[in-house]
Amino acid sequence: MSLMSFVSGLIAAGAFAQADTYVVRGAELTCSEGTLPSSLNLPQSHGVYIKDKPVMNVTDCVAEKNIGLFGFCKKTDDVCQPELCGIWSDGKEDLLIDEQPALLDRATLICSLGGIISIAKNGGQE
């Protein structure tokens, strides 16, 4: 086996992939249809902390309570008013925070207006 095929195999297996991280209060969010980033808020902690910041779970997805506005919406040509569908995808199923999967930085959330909300920065422990 050549060195190149060995390294290619490692890459394909995810050996050099960055590990998922947990998301805490203050994480930076982006929307594919928004003009500005926003932040993730948690008015009341679930009681689990990383570096003194509360850890979020997949149900922390209420517009204007947990998720701020993203400037202007490219779909509506008006001020962003998120209409969120469901909960965050891809939570950490084997680590429950208030009986819900912990939120990971790879998670996404769908807006019914056509945007996909992603976590740009996890909130402090990167």
CSV table of C-alpha atoms in Angstrom, one decimal:
chain,number,residue,atom,x,y,z
A,1,MET,CA,0.0,0.0,0.0
A,2,SER,CA,1.4,3.4,-1.0
A,3,LEU,CA,1.6,6.3,1.5
A,4,MET,CA,-0.8,8.3,-0.6
A,5,SER,CA,-3.5,5.5,-0.6
A,6,PHE,CA,-3.0,5.1,3.2
A,7,VAL,CA,-3.5,8.8,3.8
A,8,SER,CA,-6.5,8.9,1.5
A,9,GLY,CA,-8.0,6.0,3.5
A,10,LEU,CA,-7.5,7.9,6.7
A,11,ILE,CA,-9.1,11.0,5.3
A,12,ALA,CA,-12.1,8.9,4.0
A,13,ALA,CA,-12.5,7.3,7.4
A,14,GLY,CA,-12.7,10.8,9.0
A,15,ALA,CA,-9.4,10.4,10.9
A,16,PHE,CA,-8.6,14.1,10.4
A,17,ALA,CA,-12.1,15.4,10.9
A,18,GLN,CA,-12.7,18.0,13.5
A,19,ALA,CA,-14.7,16.7,16.5
A,20,ASP,CA,-18.1,18.0,17.1
A,21,THR,CA,-18.4,20.4,20.0
A,22,TYR,CA,-21.2,21.3,22.4
A,23,VAL,CA,-23.0,24.6,22.0
A,24,VAL,CA,-23.4,27.0,24.8
A,25,ARG,CA,-25.2,30.3,25.4
A,26,GLY,CA,-23.9,33.1,23.2
A,27,ALA,CA,-23.2,30.9,20.1
A,28,GLU,CA,-23.1,32.7,16.8
A,29,LEU,CA,-25.7,31.7,14.3
A,30,THR,CA,-26.1,32.3,10.6
A,31,CYS,CA,-29.1,31.9,8.3
A,32,SER,CA,-28.6,31.1,4.6
A,33,GLU,CA,-31.3,33.8,3.8
A,34,GLY,CA,-30.4,36.4,6.4
A,35,THR,CA,-28.0,39.3,6.0
A,36,LEU,CA,-26.5,39.4,9.5
A,37,PRO,CA,-25.4,36.8,12.1
A,38,SER,CA,-27.4,36.3,15.2
A,39,SER,CA,-26.8,34.7,18.6
A,40,LEU,CA,-28.3,31.9,20.6
A,41,ASN,CA,-29.7,32.8,24.0
A,42,LEU,CA,-30.9,30.7,26.9
A,43,PRO,CA,-33.0,32.8,29.3
A,44,GLN,CA,-32.8,30.1,32.0
A,45,SER,CA,-30.0,27.5,32.3
A,46,HIS,CA,-30.7,23.8,32.1
A,47,GLY,CA,-28.1,23.4,34.9
A,48,VAL,CA,-25.3,22.0,32.8
A,49,TYR,CA,-22.3,24.2,32.2
A,50,ILE,CA,-19.0,24.2,30.2
A,51,LYS,CA,-16.5,26.8,31.3
A,52,ASP,CA,-19.3,28.6,33.2
A,53,LYS,CA,-21.6,28.8,30.2
A,54,PRO,CA,-24.9,26.9,30.1
A,55,VAL,CA,-25.1,24.1,27.5
A,56,MET,CA,-28.0,24.2,25.0
A,57,ASN,CA,-30.2,21.4,24.0
A,58,VAL,CA,-32.1,20.7,20.7
A,59,THR,CA,-35.3,22.3,21.9
A,60,ASP,CA,-33.6,25.7,22.4
A,61,CYS,CA,-35.1,27.0,19.2
A,62,VAL,CA,-37.8,29.5,19.9
A,63,ALA,CA,-37.6,32.6,17.7
A,64,GLU,CA,-36.8,35.8,19.6
A,65,LYS,CA,-36.4,33.8,22.9
A,66,ASN,CA,-33.5,31.6,21.9
A,67,ILE,CA,-32.8,32.7,18.4
A,68,GLY,CA,-32.4,36.4,17.5
A,69,LEU,CA,-33.1,38.0,14.1
A,70,PHE,CA,-30.8,37.7,11.1
A,71,GLY,CA,-31.1,41.3,9.8
A,72,PHE,CA,-33.1,41.3,6.5
A,73,CYS,CA,-34.5,38.1,4.9
A,74,LYS,CA,-33.5,37.6,1.3
A,75,LYS,CA,-36.6,35.6,0.7
A,76,THR,CA,-39.1,38.2,1.8
A,77,ASP,CA,-37.1,41.4,1.3
A,78,ASP,CA,-38.1,42.5,4.7
A,79,VAL,CA,-36.9,42.4,8.3
A,80,CYS,CA,-36.1,38.8,9.4
A,81,GLN,CA,-39.0,37.2,11.3
A,82,PRO,CA,-37.9,33.5,11.7
A,83,GLU,CA,-40.7,30.9,11.3
A,84,LEU,CA,-38.8,27.9,12.7
A,85,CYS,CA,-39.8,24.3,11.9
A,86,GLY,CA,-39.3,21.7,14.6
A,87,ILE,CA,-36.1,21.4,16.6
A,88,TRP,CA,-32.4,21.5,15.9
A,89,SER,CA,-31.1,18.4,14.0
A,90,ASP,CA,-28.2,16.2,15.0
A,91,GLY,CA,-28.2,16.5,18.8
A,92,LYS,CA,-26.0,14.3,21.0
A,93,GLU,CA,-28.5,11.5,21.6
A,94,ASP,CA,-26.5,9.9,24.4
A,95,LEU,CA,-26.0,13.1,26.4
A,96,LEU,CA,-29.4,14.5,27.6
A,97,ILE,CA,-29.7,18.0,29.0
A,98,ASP,CA,-33.1,18.5,30.6
A,99,GLU,CA,-34.2,15.2,29.0
A,100,GLN,CA,-33.3,16.4,25.5
A,101,PRO,CA,-30.2,15.7,23.4
A,102,ALA,CA,-27.4,18.2,23.9
A,103,LEU,CA,-26.9,20.7,21.0
A,104,LEU,CA,-23.8,20.1,18.8
A,105,ASP,CA,-22.2,22.6,16.5
A,106,ARG,CA,-23.1,20.6,13.4
A,107,ALA,CA,-26.8,21.0,14.0
A,108,THR,CA,-29.1,22.9,11.7
A,109,LEU,CA,-32.6,24.4,12.0
A,110,ILE,CA,-35.0,25.1,9.2
A,111,CYS,CA,-37.0,28.3,8.7
A,112,SER,CA,-40.3,27.8,6.8
A,113,LEU,CA,-39.4,30.9,4.8
A,114,GLY,CA,-36.6,29.0,3.2
A,115,GLY,CA,-33.6,29.6,5.3
A,116,ILE,CA,-31.2,27.1,6.9
A,117,ILE,CA,-29.8,28.2,10.3
A,118,SER,CA,-26.4,26.9,11.2
A,119,ILE,CA,-24.0,27.4,14.1
A,120,ALA,CA,-21.0,29.4,13.0
A,121,LYS,CA,-19.3,29.6,16.5
A,122,ASN,CA,-20.2,27.3,19.4
A,123,GLY,CA,-20.2,30.0,22.0
A,124,GLY,CA,-16.9,30.0,23.7
A,125,GLN,CA,-15.1,26.7,24.0
A,126,GLU,CA,-13.8,26.4,20.5
